[in-house]
Short mmCIF file of C-alpha atoms in Angstrom, two decimals:
data_model
loop_
_atom_site.label_atom_id
_atom_site.label_comp_id
_atom_site.label_asym_id
_atom_site.label_seq_id
_atom_site.Cartn_x
_atom_site.Cartn_y
_atom_site.Cartn_z
CA MET B 1 11.95 -3.10 -4.26
CA THR B 2 8.28 -4.11 -4.32
CA LEU B 3 7.00 -7.53 -3.67
CA GLY B 4 8.40 -10.32 -5.42
CA PHE B 5 10.39 -13.39 -6.07
CA LEU B 6 13.28 -11.63 -4.46
CA ALA B 7 14.45 -13.52 -1.44
CA SER B 8 17.99 -14.72 -1.53
CA CYS B 9 20.16 -16.37 1.08
CA GLY B 10 23.70 -15.52 1.62
CA GLY B 11 23.51 -12.29 -0.34
CA PRO B 12 26.07 -9.55 -0.31
CA PRO B 13 26.90 -8.08 3.11
CA ASN B 14 25.11 -5.03 4.29
CA ALA B 15 27.34 -4.07 7.21
CA ILE B 16 29.83 -2.20 4.94
CA ILE B 17 29.41 1.41 6.07
CA GLY B 18 32.74 2.91 7.10
CA ILE B 19 34.51 -0.42 6.43
CA GLY B 20 37.78 0.33 4.68
CA ASP B 21 37.85 4.00 5.39
CA ALA B 22 41.56 3.77 6.22
CA GLU B 23 42.32 2.17 2.81
CA ARG B 24 41.05 5.20 0.70
CA PRO B 25 42.68 4.86 -2.76
CA GLU B 26 45.45 7.05 -3.89
CA ALA B 27 44.71 10.38 -5.55
CA THR B 28 45.73 8.81 -8.89
CA SER B 29 43.11 6.09 -8.67
CA ALA B 30 40.17 6.08 -11.08
CA VAL B 31 37.71 5.56 -8.26
CA ARG B 32 34.97 8.18 -8.24
CA TYR B 33 33.29 9.70 -5.17
CA HIS B 34 29.79 10.86 -4.51
CA ASP B 35 28.78 12.50 -1.25
CA ILE B 36 25.26 11.46 -0.34
CA TYR B 37 23.25 13.61 2.18
CA VAL B 38 20.71 11.64 4.13
CA LEU B 39 17.37 12.53 5.78
CA THR B 40 15.82 9.44 7.40
CA THR B 41 13.05 8.23 9.66
CA ARG B 42 15.13 5.17 10.60
CA ALA B 43 16.36 4.65 14.13
CA PRO B 44 20.14 4.44 14.47
CA ALA B 45 21.56 0.91 14.43
CA SER B 46 23.68 -0.43 17.22
CA ASP B 47 26.18 -1.54 14.58
CA SER B 48 27.91 1.50 13.10
CA SER B 49 28.67 -0.42 9.89
CA ILE B 50 24.90 -0.57 9.27
CA MET B 51 24.37 2.94 10.58
CA TYR B 52 20.47 2.93 10.48
CA SER B 53 18.09 0.06 11.17
CA GLY B 54 14.65 -0.82 9.81
CA VAL B 55 13.01 0.42 13.04
CA ARG B 56 11.05 3.66 12.96
CA GLY B 57 12.98 6.30 14.77
CA GLY B 58 10.43 9.12 15.23
CA GLY B 59 11.54 12.35 13.63
CA LEU B 60 14.30 12.93 11.07
CA SER B 61 17.97 11.93 11.50
CA LYS B 62 20.45 13.79 9.35
CA SER B 63 23.73 12.52 7.98
CA ARG B 64 26.20 12.23 5.09
CA VAL B 65 28.09 9.31 3.62
CA THR B 66 30.37 8.94 0.60
CA VAL B 67 29.73 6.28 -2.02
CA THR B 68 32.72 5.23 -4.09
CA ILE B 69 32.32 3.92 -7.64
CA PRO B 70 34.97 1.48 -8.97
CA PRO B 71 36.73 2.02 -12.30
CA ASN B 72 35.08 -1.20 -13.71
CA HIS B 73 31.54 0.04 -12.98
CA ALA B 74 29.00 -0.73 -15.74
CA PRO B 75 25.99 1.60 -16.07
CA GLY B 76 22.89 -0.03 -14.61
CA GLN B 77 24.88 -2.17 -12.19
CA ILE B 78 25.85 -1.97 -8.53
CA GLU B 79 29.06 -3.88 -8.07
CA ARG B 80 28.40 -4.87 -4.44
CA PRO B 81 31.17 -6.51 -2.43
CA LYS B 82 30.70 -10.18 -1.80
CA ARG B 83 33.05 -10.26 1.13
CA LEU B 84 34.74 -7.84 3.59
CA PRO B 85 36.52 -5.59 3.42
CA PRO B 86 35.16 -4.10 0.16
CA ASP B 87 37.74 -3.23 -2.46
CA PRO B 88 37.07 0.31 -3.87
CA GLU B 89 38.94 -0.65 -6.97
CA ARG B 90 36.41 -3.33 -7.75
CA ASN B 91 33.29 -2.66 -5.54
CA PHE B 92 30.94 0.07 -4.48
CA THR B 93 31.87 1.20 -0.95
CA ILE B 94 30.24 3.45 1.60
CA VAL B 95 32.78 5.49 3.58
CA GLU B 96 33.29 8.47 5.80
CA PRO B 97 29.84 8.52 7.54
CA GLN B 98 29.00 11.74 9.41
CA THR B 99 25.92 12.69 11.40
CA TYR B 100 24.42 16.17 12.02
CA ALA B 101 22.80 17.00 15.30
CA ARG B 102 20.85 20.03 14.05
CA ASP B 103 18.91 20.94 10.93
CA SER B 104 21.14 24.06 10.57
CA ASP B 105 24.29 21.77 10.49
CA PHE B 106 22.75 19.77 7.73
CA VAL B 107 21.71 22.85 5.74
CA SER B 108 25.15 24.39 6.21
CA ALA B 109 26.84 21.24 4.86
CA VAL B 110 24.55 21.07 1.81
CA ASN B 111 25.17 24.72 1.14
CA SER B 112 28.86 24.24 1.20
CA ALA B 113 28.46 21.44 -1.34
CA LEU B 114 26.23 23.67 -3.53
CA ARG B 115 28.68 26.59 -3.40
CA ALA B 116 31.49 24.29 -4.57
CA ARG B 117 29.59 23.85 -7.80
CA PRO B 118 28.99 26.31 -10.71
CA PRO B 119 25.68 28.11 -10.49
CA SER B 120 24.16 25.97 -13.24
CA GLU B 121 24.68 22.82 -11.13
CA ARG B 122 23.39 24.09 -7.80
CA SER B 123 20.35 21.81 -7.73
CA ILE B 124 19.28 18.89 -5.44
CA LEU B 125 18.15 15.46 -6.43
CA VAL B 126 15.89 13.75 -3.80
CA PHE B 127 15.57 9.92 -4.07
CA VAL B 128 12.81 8.09 -2.17
CA HIS B 129 13.50 4.28 -2.24
CA GLY B 130 10.95 1.46 -2.27
CA TYR B 131 9.83 -1.59 -0.23
CA ASN B 132 12.22 -4.27 1.07
CA THR B 133 15.11 -1.88 1.14
CA ASP B 134 17.66 -1.71 3.89
CA PHE B 135 19.70 1.50 4.50
CA THR B 136 22.85 0.19 2.80
CA SER B 137 20.99 -0.82 -0.36
CA ALA B 138 19.22 2.56 -0.48
CA VAL B 139 22.51 4.46 -0.26
CA LEU B 140 24.17 2.30 -2.90
CA ARG B 141 21.19 2.76 -5.27
CA MET B 142 21.44 6.57 -4.81
CA GLY B 143 25.15 6.40 -5.57
CA GLN B 144 24.54 4.48 -8.78
CA LEU B 145 21.81 6.80 -9.85
CA VAL B 146 24.05 9.76 -9.34
CA GLU B 147 26.88 8.15 -11.29
CA ASP B 148 24.78 6.73 -14.17
CA THR B 149 22.52 9.78 -14.69
CA GLY B 150 25.59 12.04 -14.63
CA PHE B 151 23.78 14.29 -12.07
CA LYS B 152 26.17 17.17 -11.08
CA GLY B 153 24.16 18.72 -8.20
CA VAL B 154 23.81 17.57 -4.64
CA PRO B 155 22.06 14.27 -3.93
CA VAL B 156 19.75 13.81 -0.92
CA LEU B 157 18.45 10.40 0.03
CA PHE B 158 15.15 10.32 1.91
CA SER B 159 15.16 6.94 3.56
CA TRP B 160 12.05 5.81 5.37
CA ALA B 161 11.97 2.85 7.86
CA SER B 162 11.70 -0.14 5.53
CA HIS B 163 12.49 -3.36 7.42
CA GLY B 164 14.32 -4.63 4.38
CA LYS B 165 12.63 -8.01 4.59
CA LEU B 166 10.53 -9.68 1.93
CA LEU B 167 7.65 -10.72 4.19
CA ASP B 168 7.29 -7.32 5.96
CA TYR B 169 5.24 -5.68 3.28
CA VAL B 170 2.51 -4.53 5.69
CA TYR B 171 5.19 -3.07 8.13
CA ASP B 172 6.73 -1.18 5.19
CA LEU B 173 3.37 0.12 4.06
CA ASN B 174 2.68 1.38 7.51
CA SER B 175 6.16 2.94 7.71
CA VAL B 176 5.50 4.78 4.47
CA LEU B 177 2.13 6.14 5.73
CA SER B 178 3.78 7.25 9.07
CA ALA B 179 6.67 9.05 7.19
CA ARG B 180 4.51 11.53 5.35
CA ASP B 181 4.95 14.37 7.74
CA GLU B 182 8.69 13.77 7.88
CA LEU B 183 8.96 14.00 4.14
CA LEU B 184 7.19 17.31 4.33
CA GLU B 185 9.68 18.36 7.05
CA ALA B 186 12.52 17.19 4.73
CA ASP B 187 11.04 19.48 2.05
CA LYS B 188 11.21 22.40 4.41
CA ILE B 189 14.85 21.64 5.25
CA ILE B 190 15.72 21.48 1.55
CA LEU B 191 14.03 24.83 0.90
CA ARG B 192 16.31 26.35 3.53
CA THR B 193 19.26 25.57 1.39
CA GLU B 194 20.63 27.67 -1.49
CA ALA B 195 19.57 25.21 -4.14
CA ARG B 196 18.25 26.84 -7.26
CA ALA B 197 16.07 23.86 -8.15
CA TYR B 198 15.32 20.38 -6.87
CA ASN B 199 14.01 17.19 -8.38
CA ILE B 200 12.39 14.03 -6.95
CA VAL B 201 12.88 10.42 -8.02
CA ALA B 202 10.74 7.88 -6.23
CA HIS B 203 10.63 4.05 -6.67
CA SER B 204 8.05 1.43 -5.97
CA MET B 205 6.28 1.89 -2.56
CA GLY B 206 8.27 5.15 -2.17
CA ASN B 207 5.92 6.67 -4.69
CA LEU B 208 2.98 6.28 -2.35
CA LEU B 209 4.88 8.32 0.24
CA THR B 210 6.04 10.89 -2.25
CA VAL B 211 2.52 11.56 -3.87
CA GLU B 212 0.81 11.52 -0.46
CA ALA B 213 3.28 14.16 0.76
CA LEU B 214 2.80 16.26 -2.39
CA LYS B 215 -0.99 15.95 -1.99
CA GLN B 216 -0.82 17.06 1.62
CA ALA B 217 1.42 20.08 0.64
CA LYS B 218 -1.20 21.06 -1.95
CA LEU B 219 -4.11 20.78 0.59
CA ILE B 220 -2.33 23.16 2.94
CA ASN B 221 -1.27 25.51 0.13
CA LYS B 222 2.44 24.65 0.41
CA PHE B 223 2.90 22.81 -2.90
CA ASN B 224 5.89 24.23 -4.78
CA THR B 225 5.45 27.77 -3.46
CA SER B 226 9.05 28.44 -4.08
CA GLY B 227 8.74 27.46 -7.77
CA THR B 228 11.96 25.37 -7.51
CA LEU B 229 10.48 21.92 -7.92
CA ASN B 230 11.38 20.91 -11.46
CA ASN B 231 10.84 17.19 -11.97
CA VAL B 232 8.83 14.40 -10.29
CA ILE B 233 9.71 11.00 -11.64
CA LEU B 234 7.66 8.14 -10.30
CA ALA B 235 9.24 4.85 -11.23
CA SER B 236 7.44 1.46 -10.92
CA ALA B 237 4.81 3.05 -8.73
CA ASP B 238 3.31 0.69 -6.19
CA ILE B 239 0.17 2.71 -5.70
CA ASP B 240 -3.39 1.46 -6.04
CA VAL B 241 -4.42 3.20 -9.24
CA ASP B 242 -7.75 4.30 -7.70
CA VAL B 243 -5.84 5.89 -4.82
CA PHE B 244 -3.60 7.64 -7.38
CA ILE B 245 -6.60 9.19 -9.17
CA ASP B 246 -7.77 10.59 -5.93
CA GLN B 247 -4.34 11.88 -5.03
CA ILE B 248 -3.75 13.64 -8.30
CA SER B 249 -7.29 15.11 -8.42
CA VAL B 250 -6.23 17.92 -5.96
CA PHE B 251 -3.68 19.34 -8.44
CA GLU B 252 -4.63 21.83 -11.11
CA PRO B 253 -3.88 20.62 -14.65
CA ASP B 254 -0.72 22.74 -14.93
CA GLU B 255 0.56 21.41 -11.63
CA ARG B 256 0.40 17.71 -12.59
CA LYS B 257 4.20 17.69 -13.05
CA PHE B 258 4.70 13.97 -12.96
CA TYR B 259 6.54 11.49 -15.18
CA LEU B 260 5.32 7.96 -14.68
CA LEU B 261 7.76 5.14 -15.65
CA ILE B 262 5.66 2.05 -16.20
CA SER B 263 6.18 -1.49 -17.44
CA ALA B 264 3.53 -4.02 -18.20
CA ASP B 265 5.95 -6.89 -17.48
CA ASP B 266 6.75 -5.76 -13.89
CA LYS B 267 6.38 -9.00 -12.03
CA ALA B 268 6.78 -7.41 -8.61
CA LEU B 269 3.77 -5.15 -9.13
CA ALA B 270 1.83 -8.21 -10.42
CA ALA B 271 2.49 -9.77 -6.97
CA SER B 272 1.53 -6.57 -5.26
CA ARG B 273 -1.66 -6.40 -7.32
CA LEU B 274 -2.57 -9.93 -6.14
CA ILE B 275 -2.19 -8.92 -2.47
CA ALA B 276 -4.26 -5.81 -3.13
CA GLY B 277 -7.34 -7.73 -4.35
CA GLY B 278 -6.62 -7.46 -8.07
CA VAL B 279 -6.56 -3.61 -8.32
CA ASN B 280 -3.97 -2.44 -10.74
CA ARG B 281 -0.84 -0.63 -9.55
CA VAL B 282 0.09 2.64 -11.24
CA GLY B 283 3.37 1.15 -12.46
CA ASP B 284 1.63 -1.42 -14.63
CA GLU B 285 -1.62 0.35 -15.48
CA ASP B 286 -2.68 1.08 -19.07
CA ALA B 287 -0.57 3.98 -20.30
CA GLU B 288 -3.38 5.98 -22.02
CA LYS B 289 -5.65 5.70 -19.01
CA LEU B 290 -2.88 7.29 -16.90
CA ALA B 291 -2.14 10.02 -19.52
CA LYS B 292 -5.73 11.09 -19.34
CA LEU B 293 -4.96 12.27 -15.84
CA GLY B 294 -2.68 14.92 -17.38
CA VAL B 295 0.67 13.34 -16.67
CA THR B 296 3.52 12.19 -18.94
CA VAL B 297 3.74 8.37 -19.13
CA ILE B 298 6.95 6.66 -20.25
CA ASP B 299 6.26 3.06 -21.23
CA LEU B 300 9.30 0.87 -20.66
CA SER B 301 7.60 -2.46 -21.46
CA GLU B 302 9.87 -3.15 -24.34
CA VAL B 303 13.09 -2.18 -22.46
CA SER B 304 15.21 -4.94 -21.05
CA ASP B 305 16.97 -4.71 -17.67
CA THR B 306 19.22 -6.90 -15.61
CA SER B 307 16.48 -7.93 -13.18
CA SER B 308 14.39 -11.06 -13.71
CA ILE B 309 11.34 -9.30 -12.35
CA ASN B 310 11.56 -6.12 -14.47
CA HIS B 311 10.90 -3.83 -11.47
CA THR B 312 14.07 -1.67 -11.49
CA LYS B 313 14.25 -0.63 -15.15
CA PHE B 314 14.58 2.98 -14.03
CA ALA B 315 18.01 2.25 -12.66
CA ASP B 316 19.15 -1.03 -14.29
CA SER B 317 18.71 0.01 -18.00
CA PRO B 318 21.58 2.30 -19.05
CA GLU B 319 19.28 3.94 -21.62
CA VAL B 320 16.67 4.80 -19.06
CA VAL B 321 19.05 6.20 -16.44
CA GLN B 322 20.68 8.30 -19.09
CA LEU B 323 17.35 9.58 -20.19
CA MET B 324 16.48 10.44 -16.57
CA GLY B 325 19.74 12.21 -16.22
CA ARG B 326 19.20 14.42 -19.26
CA GLN B 327 15.73 15.32 -17.95
CA ILE B 328 16.80 15.97 -14.40
CA MET B 329 19.57 18.25 -15.53
CA SER B 330 17.39 20.18 -17.91
CA ASN B 331 16.90 23.83 -16.86
CA GLY B 332 13.12 23.92 -16.97
CA GLY B 333 10.40 22.11 -15.13
CA LEU B 334 8.16 19.48 -16.54
CA SER B 335 5.63 20.29 -19.17
CA THR B 336 1.98 19.11 -18.75
CA GLY B 337 -1.29 19.12 -20.58
CA SER B 338 -1.32 18.76 -24.39
CA SER B 339 2.45 19.61 -24.54
CA GLY B 340 3.19 17.09 -21.70
CA GLY B 341 5.85 15.24 -23.60
CA SER B 342 7.72 18.08 -25.17
CA SER B 343 10.65 18.50 -22.86
CA ILE B 344 11.30 14.79 -22.42
CA THR B 345 10.89 14.21 -26.18
CA ASN B 346 13.95 16.39 -26.60
CA ALA B 347 15.80 14.24 -24.12
CA LEU B 348 15.02 11.10 -26.14
CA VAL B 349 17.62 11.94 -28.77
CA GLY B 350 19.85 8.93 -29.28
CA LEU B 351 17.43 6.42 -27.83
CA GLY B 352 16.06 5.20 -31.17
CA ASN B 353 12.53 5.20 -32.42
CA ALA B 354 10.62 6.31 -29.36
CA VAL B 355 6.97 6.91 -30.17
CA THR B 356 5.04 9.79 -28.54
CA THR B 357 1.27 9.94 -28.41
CA THR B 358 -0.54 12.97 -27.06
CA VAL B 359 -3.88 12.38 -25.37
CA ALA B 360 -6.13 15.23 -26.41
CA GLY B 361 -6.44 17.81 -23.63
CA ALA B 362 -4.44 15.72 -21.22
CA GLY B 363 -0.89 14.21 -21.01
CA SER B 364 1.38 12.12 -23.22
CA VAL B 365 2.47 8.54 -23.64
CA ILE B 366 6.04 7.82 -24.74
CA VAL B 367 6.95 4.30 -25.64
CA ILE B 368 10.69 3.50 -25.39
CA PRO B 369 11.71 0.80 -27.82
#
């Protein structure tokens, strides 16, 4: 999450990884399972139930965990355990952690998961989390996104070394900047798999890392050379808007394959803007100004979510996560330019009176009611 009004004492426990492994529900249970593959710059934690710390590890660690979803799960929610051990019939749990010593072991494991799916579902979803996010929270969010979007491919969490502490904004910012090369390395590993396509969803400060890595790939002529990058969804982007304009300028108009999920009432980004000297963040910038850059802007200002700070609408609003799921699972990549909203407009069926405005010669603005 990005800055904001977020501190809480006595919150849900984070040391839950592998807790309750021996109590896996019976085969007849309605508990659902999602294997999450992990590439992380975090250093291993001394406590195995935390798995990875908020300390920068240097290089990429590779692992897999399984997130279980309880039968009572409500879309947009993460039913975290309030006490230990977690009850998989009522809570999200993280079980069966496994680490991989070599890149080849990780690639082999992902390929096995891809081959277990029909060809139409052999895709990868990469999620890059935001500020103030410990490893447990990042994994649980990834599990919730997979469940609520209905994604059928293989999920890969890229977890950079956030301290997971409210007051460590500068530490997290520096962790993001130091992780750019590792995200590019993660991209190389993903391209070694047999995935037919991959998609990226980034949240909050994770957007700065994501766009910086994409920009660097473009500058060294490595941007989407495989042609398998379909969707880049940037939710509540905590990026200085002037920096973003510079970042996106390196891409040709038909390469600006970005969906920006913004909200004018994002209180976390308002706090971040205050720290940044009053410069707007991309996630709460004027929609038409952003669309003039040739991207597709999805304005969620009128959408309600379960958060009091309106910073996690991409995941907390059932309508939005279902919209994302339909777009992520679409066969084609993003449209840009004057037709920038065409593919996602089709995905808006059932969401009500969404209004699409095309900015001449540029991108589109889609307002979700």
